[in-house]
Coordinates of C-alpha atoms and ligand atoms in Angstrom, one line a residue:
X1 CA -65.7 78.7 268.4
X2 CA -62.3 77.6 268.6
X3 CA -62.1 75.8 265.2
X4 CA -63.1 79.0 263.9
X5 CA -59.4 80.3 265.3
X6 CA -56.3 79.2 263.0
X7 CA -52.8 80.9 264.9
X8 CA -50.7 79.8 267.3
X9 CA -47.1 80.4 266.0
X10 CA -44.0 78.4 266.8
X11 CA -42.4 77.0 269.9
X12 CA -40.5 79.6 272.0
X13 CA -36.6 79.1 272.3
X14 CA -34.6 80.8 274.9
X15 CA -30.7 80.2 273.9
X16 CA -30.1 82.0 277.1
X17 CA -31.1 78.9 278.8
X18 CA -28.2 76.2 279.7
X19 CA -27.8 74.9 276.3
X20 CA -28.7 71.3 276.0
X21 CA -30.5 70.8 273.1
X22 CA -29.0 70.2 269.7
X23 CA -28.6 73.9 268.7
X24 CA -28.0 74.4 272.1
X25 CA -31.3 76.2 272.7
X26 CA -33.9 75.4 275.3
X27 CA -37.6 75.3 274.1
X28 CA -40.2 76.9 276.3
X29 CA -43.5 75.4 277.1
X30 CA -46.3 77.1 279.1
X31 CA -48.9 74.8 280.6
X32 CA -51.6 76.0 283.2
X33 CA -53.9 74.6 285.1
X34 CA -56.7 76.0 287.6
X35 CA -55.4 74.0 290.8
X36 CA -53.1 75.3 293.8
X37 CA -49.5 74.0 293.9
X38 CA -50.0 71.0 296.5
X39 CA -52.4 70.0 294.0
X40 CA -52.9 66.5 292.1
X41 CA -53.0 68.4 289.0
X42 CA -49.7 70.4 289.9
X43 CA -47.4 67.2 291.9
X44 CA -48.9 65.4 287.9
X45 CA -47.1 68.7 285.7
X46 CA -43.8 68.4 287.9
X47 CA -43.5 64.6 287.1
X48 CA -44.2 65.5 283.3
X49 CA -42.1 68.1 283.4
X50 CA -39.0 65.9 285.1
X51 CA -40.1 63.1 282.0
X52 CA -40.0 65.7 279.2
X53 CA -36.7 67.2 280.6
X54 CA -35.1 63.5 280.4
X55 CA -36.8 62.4 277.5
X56 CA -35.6 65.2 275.4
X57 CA -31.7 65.4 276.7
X58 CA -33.2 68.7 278.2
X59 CA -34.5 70.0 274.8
X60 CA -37.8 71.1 275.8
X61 CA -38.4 73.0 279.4
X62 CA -42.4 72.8 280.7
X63 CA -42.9 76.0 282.3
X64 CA -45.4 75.4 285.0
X65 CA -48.7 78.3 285.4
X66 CA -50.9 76.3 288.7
X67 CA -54.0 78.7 290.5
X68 CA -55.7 79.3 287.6
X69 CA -52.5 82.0 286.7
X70 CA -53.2 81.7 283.2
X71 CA -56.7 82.2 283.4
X72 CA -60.3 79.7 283.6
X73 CA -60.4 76.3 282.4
X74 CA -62.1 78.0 279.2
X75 CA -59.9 81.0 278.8
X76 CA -57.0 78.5 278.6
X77 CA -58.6 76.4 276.4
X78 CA -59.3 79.7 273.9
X79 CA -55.7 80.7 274.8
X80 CA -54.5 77.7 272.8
X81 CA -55.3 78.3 269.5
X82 CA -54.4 82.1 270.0
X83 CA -50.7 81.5 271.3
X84 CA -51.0 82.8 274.5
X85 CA -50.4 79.0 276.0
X86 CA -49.2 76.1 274.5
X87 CA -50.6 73.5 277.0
X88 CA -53.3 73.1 279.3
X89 CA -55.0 70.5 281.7
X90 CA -58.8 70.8 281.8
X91 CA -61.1 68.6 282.9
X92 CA -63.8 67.3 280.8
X93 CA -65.7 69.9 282.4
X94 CA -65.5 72.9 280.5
X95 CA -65.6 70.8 277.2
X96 CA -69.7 71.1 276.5
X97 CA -68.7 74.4 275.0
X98 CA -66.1 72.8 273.1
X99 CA -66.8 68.8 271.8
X100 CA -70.0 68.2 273.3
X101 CA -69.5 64.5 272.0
X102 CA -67.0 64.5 275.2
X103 CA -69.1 65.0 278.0
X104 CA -70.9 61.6 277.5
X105 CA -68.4 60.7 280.5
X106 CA -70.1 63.6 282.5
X107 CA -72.9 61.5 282.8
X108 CA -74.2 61.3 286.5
X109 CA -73.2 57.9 288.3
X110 CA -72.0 56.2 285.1
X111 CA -68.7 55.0 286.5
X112 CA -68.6 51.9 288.9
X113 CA -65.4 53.0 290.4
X114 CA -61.9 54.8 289.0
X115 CA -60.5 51.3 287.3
X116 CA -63.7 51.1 285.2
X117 CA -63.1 54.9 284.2
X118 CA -59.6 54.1 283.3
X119 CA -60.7 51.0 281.4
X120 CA -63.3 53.4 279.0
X121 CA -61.0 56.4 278.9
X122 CA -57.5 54.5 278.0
X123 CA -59.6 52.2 275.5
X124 CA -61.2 52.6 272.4
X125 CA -63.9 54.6 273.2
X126 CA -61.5 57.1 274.8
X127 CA -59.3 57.4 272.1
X128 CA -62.8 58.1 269.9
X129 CA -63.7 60.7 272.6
X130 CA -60.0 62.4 271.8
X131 CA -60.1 62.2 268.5
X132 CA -63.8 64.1 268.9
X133 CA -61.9 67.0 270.6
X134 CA -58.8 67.3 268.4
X135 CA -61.9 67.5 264.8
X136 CA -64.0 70.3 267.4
X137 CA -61.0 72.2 268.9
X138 CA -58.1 72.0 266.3
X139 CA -56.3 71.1 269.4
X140 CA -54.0 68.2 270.2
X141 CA -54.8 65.9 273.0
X142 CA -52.1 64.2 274.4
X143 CA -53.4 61.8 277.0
X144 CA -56.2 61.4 279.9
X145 CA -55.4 62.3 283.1
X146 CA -57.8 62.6 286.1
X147 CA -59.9 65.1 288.8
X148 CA -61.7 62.4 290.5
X149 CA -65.3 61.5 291.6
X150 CA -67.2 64.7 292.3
X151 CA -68.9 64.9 296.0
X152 CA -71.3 67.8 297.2
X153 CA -70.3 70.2 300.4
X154 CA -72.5 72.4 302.1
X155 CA -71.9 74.9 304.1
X156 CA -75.4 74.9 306.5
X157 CA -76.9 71.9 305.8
X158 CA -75.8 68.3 305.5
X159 CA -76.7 66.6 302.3
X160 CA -78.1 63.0 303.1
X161 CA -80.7 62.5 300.3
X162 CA -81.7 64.5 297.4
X163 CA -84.3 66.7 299.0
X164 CA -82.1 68.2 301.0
X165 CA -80.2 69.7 298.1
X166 CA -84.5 71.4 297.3
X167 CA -83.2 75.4 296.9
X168 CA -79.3 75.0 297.4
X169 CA -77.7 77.7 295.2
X170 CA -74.5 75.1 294.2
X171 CA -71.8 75.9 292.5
X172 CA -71.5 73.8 289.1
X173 CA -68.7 73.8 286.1
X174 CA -70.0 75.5 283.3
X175 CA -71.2 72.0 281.8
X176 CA -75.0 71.4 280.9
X177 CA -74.6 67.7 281.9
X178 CA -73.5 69.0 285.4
X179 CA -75.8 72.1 285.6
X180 CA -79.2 69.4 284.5
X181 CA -78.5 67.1 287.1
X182 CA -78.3 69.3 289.8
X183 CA -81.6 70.6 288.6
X184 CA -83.1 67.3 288.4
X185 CA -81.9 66.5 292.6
X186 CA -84.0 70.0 293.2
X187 CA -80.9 72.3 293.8
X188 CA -80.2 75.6 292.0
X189 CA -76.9 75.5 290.0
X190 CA -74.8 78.3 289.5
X191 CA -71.9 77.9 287.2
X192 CA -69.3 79.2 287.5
X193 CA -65.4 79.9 287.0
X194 CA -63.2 77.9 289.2
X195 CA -61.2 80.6 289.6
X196 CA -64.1 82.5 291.2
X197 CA -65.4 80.0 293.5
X198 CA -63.7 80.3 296.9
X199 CA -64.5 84.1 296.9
X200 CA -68.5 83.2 295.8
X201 CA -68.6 80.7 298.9
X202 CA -67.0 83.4 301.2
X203 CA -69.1 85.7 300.7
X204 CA -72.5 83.4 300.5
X205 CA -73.5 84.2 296.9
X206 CA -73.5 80.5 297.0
X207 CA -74.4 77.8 299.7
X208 CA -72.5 75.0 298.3
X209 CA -70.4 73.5 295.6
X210 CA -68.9 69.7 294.4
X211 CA -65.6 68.8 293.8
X212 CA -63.1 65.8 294.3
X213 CA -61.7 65.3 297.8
X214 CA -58.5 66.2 296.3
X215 CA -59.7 69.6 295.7
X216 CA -61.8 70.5 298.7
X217 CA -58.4 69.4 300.3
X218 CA -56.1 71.7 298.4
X219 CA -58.2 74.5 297.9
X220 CA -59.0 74.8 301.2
X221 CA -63.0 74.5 301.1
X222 CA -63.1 73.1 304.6
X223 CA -62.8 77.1 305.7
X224 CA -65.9 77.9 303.7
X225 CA -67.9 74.1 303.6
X226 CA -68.7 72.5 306.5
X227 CA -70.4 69.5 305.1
X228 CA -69.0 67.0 302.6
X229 CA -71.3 64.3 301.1
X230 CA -69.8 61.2 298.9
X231 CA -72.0 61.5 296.7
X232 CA -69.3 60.9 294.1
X233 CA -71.8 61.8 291.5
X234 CA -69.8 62.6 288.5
X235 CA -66.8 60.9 287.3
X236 CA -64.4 64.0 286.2
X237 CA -61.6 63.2 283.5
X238 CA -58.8 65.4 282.8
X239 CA -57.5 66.0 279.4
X240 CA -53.9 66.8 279.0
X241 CA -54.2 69.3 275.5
X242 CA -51.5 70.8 273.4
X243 CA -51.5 73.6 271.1
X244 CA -51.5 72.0 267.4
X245 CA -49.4 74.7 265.8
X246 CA -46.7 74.1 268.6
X247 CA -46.7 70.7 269.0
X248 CA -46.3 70.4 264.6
X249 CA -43.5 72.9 265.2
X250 CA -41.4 70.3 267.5
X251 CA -39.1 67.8 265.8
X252 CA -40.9 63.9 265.7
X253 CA -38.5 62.7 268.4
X254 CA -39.8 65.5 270.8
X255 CA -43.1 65.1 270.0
X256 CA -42.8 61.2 270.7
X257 CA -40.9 62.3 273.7
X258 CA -43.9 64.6 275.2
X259 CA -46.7 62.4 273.9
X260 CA -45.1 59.4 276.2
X261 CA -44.2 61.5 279.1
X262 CA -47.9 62.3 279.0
X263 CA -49.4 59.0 279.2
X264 CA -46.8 58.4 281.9
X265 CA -47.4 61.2 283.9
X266 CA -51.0 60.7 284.0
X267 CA -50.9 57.4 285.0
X268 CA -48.9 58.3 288.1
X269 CA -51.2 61.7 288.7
X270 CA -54.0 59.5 289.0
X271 CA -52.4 57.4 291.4
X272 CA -51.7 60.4 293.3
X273 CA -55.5 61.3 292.9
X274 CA -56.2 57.8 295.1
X275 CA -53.8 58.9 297.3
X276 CA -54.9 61.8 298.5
X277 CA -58.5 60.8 298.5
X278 CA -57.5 58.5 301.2
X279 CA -55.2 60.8 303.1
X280 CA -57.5 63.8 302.7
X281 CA -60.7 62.3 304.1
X282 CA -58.6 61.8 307.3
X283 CA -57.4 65.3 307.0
X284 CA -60.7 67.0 306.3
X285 CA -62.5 65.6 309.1
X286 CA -59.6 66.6 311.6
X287 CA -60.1 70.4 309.7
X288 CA -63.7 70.1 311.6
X289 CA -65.5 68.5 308.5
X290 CA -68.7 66.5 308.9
X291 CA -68.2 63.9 306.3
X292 CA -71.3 61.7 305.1
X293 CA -69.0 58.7 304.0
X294 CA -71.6 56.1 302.8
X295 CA -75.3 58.2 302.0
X296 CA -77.8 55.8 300.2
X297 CA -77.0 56.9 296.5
X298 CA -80.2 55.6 295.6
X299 CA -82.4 58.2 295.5
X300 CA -80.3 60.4 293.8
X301 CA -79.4 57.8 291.2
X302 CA -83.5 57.6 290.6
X303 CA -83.4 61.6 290.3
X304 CA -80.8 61.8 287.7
X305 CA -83.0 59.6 285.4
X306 CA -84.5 62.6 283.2
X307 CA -80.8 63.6 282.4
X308 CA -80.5 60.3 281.1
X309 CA -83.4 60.3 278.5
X310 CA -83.0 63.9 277.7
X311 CA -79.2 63.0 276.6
X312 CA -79.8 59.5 275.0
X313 CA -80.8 60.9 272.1
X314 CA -77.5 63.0 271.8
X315 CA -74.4 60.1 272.6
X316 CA -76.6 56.9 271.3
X317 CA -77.7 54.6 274.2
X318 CA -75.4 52.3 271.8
X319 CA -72.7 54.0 273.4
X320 CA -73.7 54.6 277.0
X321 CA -74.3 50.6 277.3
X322 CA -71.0 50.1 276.0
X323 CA -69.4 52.5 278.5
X324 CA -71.7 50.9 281.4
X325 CA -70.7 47.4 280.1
X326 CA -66.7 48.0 279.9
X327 CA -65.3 45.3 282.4
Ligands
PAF401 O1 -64.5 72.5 289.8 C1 -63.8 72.7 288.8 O2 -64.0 73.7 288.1 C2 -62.8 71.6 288.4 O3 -63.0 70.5 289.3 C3 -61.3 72.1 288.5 C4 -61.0 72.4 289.9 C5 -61.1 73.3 287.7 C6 -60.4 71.0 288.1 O4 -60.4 70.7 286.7

C-alpha cells in the first residue's frame, strides 16, 4: 500500500519566521498524533520539539497537530508518503496493515514489565523490527517511543476473568493480533478509529474499550467507562516515523540533530508514561472509577493460547523465545 506511493516533496521553509538558520530561513515540520494535548504523546512532541529547536540553532521548527487533527493513526501514516505530513507518532497498532513483521510485539502478555519492553525494542531485535517498517513503508523511523500496557474498561460490567468479557462489543485498534485475542477471551471486537471512539462509547454502539491508563486518563473515558480492569494485556510501542523524502531533503547535521532529539525525547516520554500511570490510577478512582488493580491474569493468559499457535508460524517461535528470553 504505501510502498506502492513514491512523493513527498521537500521540507517547507518559511523565511518569514525569525531567521535563525543559516539562510536565515526556518524549516517547517508537521507531526500529529491522535492524543489530547495533556497527553503522554503530546508533553513527549513538546520536549522533541524544545531538542530539535536547540539542536539545530533553531533551523528546524516541529509544528505540533495533537487530537487526532491530522487525521487516524492510518490516515497519517498514508499522509506520509503523500506530503500532507512529514511526521507522525503511531503506535504499533495500526502497523498490521503496514509491516505485519512489526506487530510480533502485539502479542498478548508477552512483556514481563516496561524495562523488559525497553530492553527488546532499544536492542537488536528492535532495530530489525524498524528496519522491517522503513523496507514495508518507504518511511523513516526515527526511534521507539511508548503508549503503555493496554487494560480493559467497561461500562456495565466489571471484568474479573475472561468470561465476563462472553458478548462485550469492545472497541479494538484495527490490528488482527488485537482483534484475535479479544476473540479468543469470548468478547466481540470492533475496530475502530481512535478518533471515533469516545463518540461510539457515548452513544453505546459499543460497551467497552482498552487502552493505557494514560489514555483513559486524558481522554476522559472515566465519563463513558465505569470499570477499569489491569489486565495490561498488550504491550503497545510507539513509533516515532518521518517522511523519507523530507527527512533526505534536510542537511546531515539536521538529520543527526532530529534523529538524537528522538531517541531523547522518547526516553523521557516513556518516563512520563510511568508517571502518569501512577498518578492517574489515583485520579481515576477519585473520577468514580471502580479499578480491578490485581485480577488473576491467568485465565486470560490460558485463553490467548490459540493466538499464539495461529501466529507462530508467521514471526518464528525462534523469535518469540528470544523476545520472551531478553533479560
Ligand atoms: O487506542 C488507540 O487507538 C491507541 O492507543 C492510541 C490512543 C491511538 C495511541 O496510539
Amino acid at each position: 500500500l504505501l510502498a506502492a506511493c513514491g512523493g513527498g516533496g521537500s521540507a517547507s521553509t518559511d523565511s518569514k519566521s525569525a531567521g535563525s538558520g543559516e539562510s536565515g530561513s526556518v524549516i517547517t515540520l508537521k507531526v500529529g498524533h491522535t492524543l489530547s494535548d495533556t497527553s503522554h504523546y503530546q508533553k513527549g512532541m513538546e520536549k522533541f520539539k524544545e531538542l530539535v529547536k536547540n539542536k539545530t540553532n533553531g533551523q528546524v521548527d516541529l509544528q505540533i497537530f495533537p487530537n487526532g487533527s491530522l487525521g487516524g493513526e492510518r490516515d497519517m501514516i498514508e499522509g506520509l508518503n503523500v506530503g500532507s505530513i512529514d511526521m507522525v507518532l503511531t503506535s504499533t497498532g495500526p502497523m498490521s496493515g503496514f509491516a505485519p513483521e512489526v506487530t510480533v510485539v502485539d502479542l498478548p502478555f508477552l512483556f514481563r514489565d516496561a524495562d523488559h519492553a525497553h530492553k527488546v525494542l532499544d536492542g537488536e531485535i528492535g532495530t530489525d523490527l524498524r528496519k522491517k517498517v522503513e523496507e514495508k513503508t518507504g518511511v523513516k523511523t526515527l526511534a521507539w517511543w511508548e503508549n503503555g500496557f493496554r487494560s480493559v474498561t467497561t461500562k456495565d460490567k466489571a471484568v474479573q476473568k475472561p468470561e465476563d468479557l462472553k458478548g462485550i462489543k469492545i472497541r479494538t485498534m484495527e490490528n488482527d493480533i488485537h482483534m484475535d485475542s479479544f476473540k479468543a477471551m469470548g468478547a466481540q471486537p470492533t475496530p475502530m478509529a481512535f478518533t471515533e471512539l469516545f463518540t461510539a462509547l457515548q452513544q453505546g454502539v459499543i460497551d467497552a474499550e482498552e487502552n493505557p491508563i494514560p489514555v483513559i486518563m486524558t481522554s476522559r473515558f472515566y465519563e463513558v467507562q465505569k470499570h477499569l480492569t489491569l489486565t495490561r494485556h498488550f504491550y503497545n510501542p510507539s513509533l516515532m516515523l518521518i517522511s523519507k523524502s523530507k527527512f533526505d531533503s534536510l542537511t546531515p547535521e539536521q538529520q543527526k540533530a532530529i534523529e538524537e532529539a528522538a531517541v531523547e525525547a522518547g526516553k523521557y516520554e516513556r518516563q512520563v508514561v510511568q508517571d502518569m500511570e501512577k498518578q492517574y490510577l489515583t485520579e481515576l478512582k477519585s473520577k468514580g472509577m471502580e479499578i480491578i488493580e490485581n485480577p488473576d491474569l491467568k485465565p486470560f493468559q490460558d485463553a490467548v493460547k490459540p493466538v499464539y499457535e495461529k501466529y507462530e508460524p508467521q514471526f518464528g517461535k525462534e523469535l518469540i523465545d528470544k523476545i520472551r528470553n531478553t533479560q
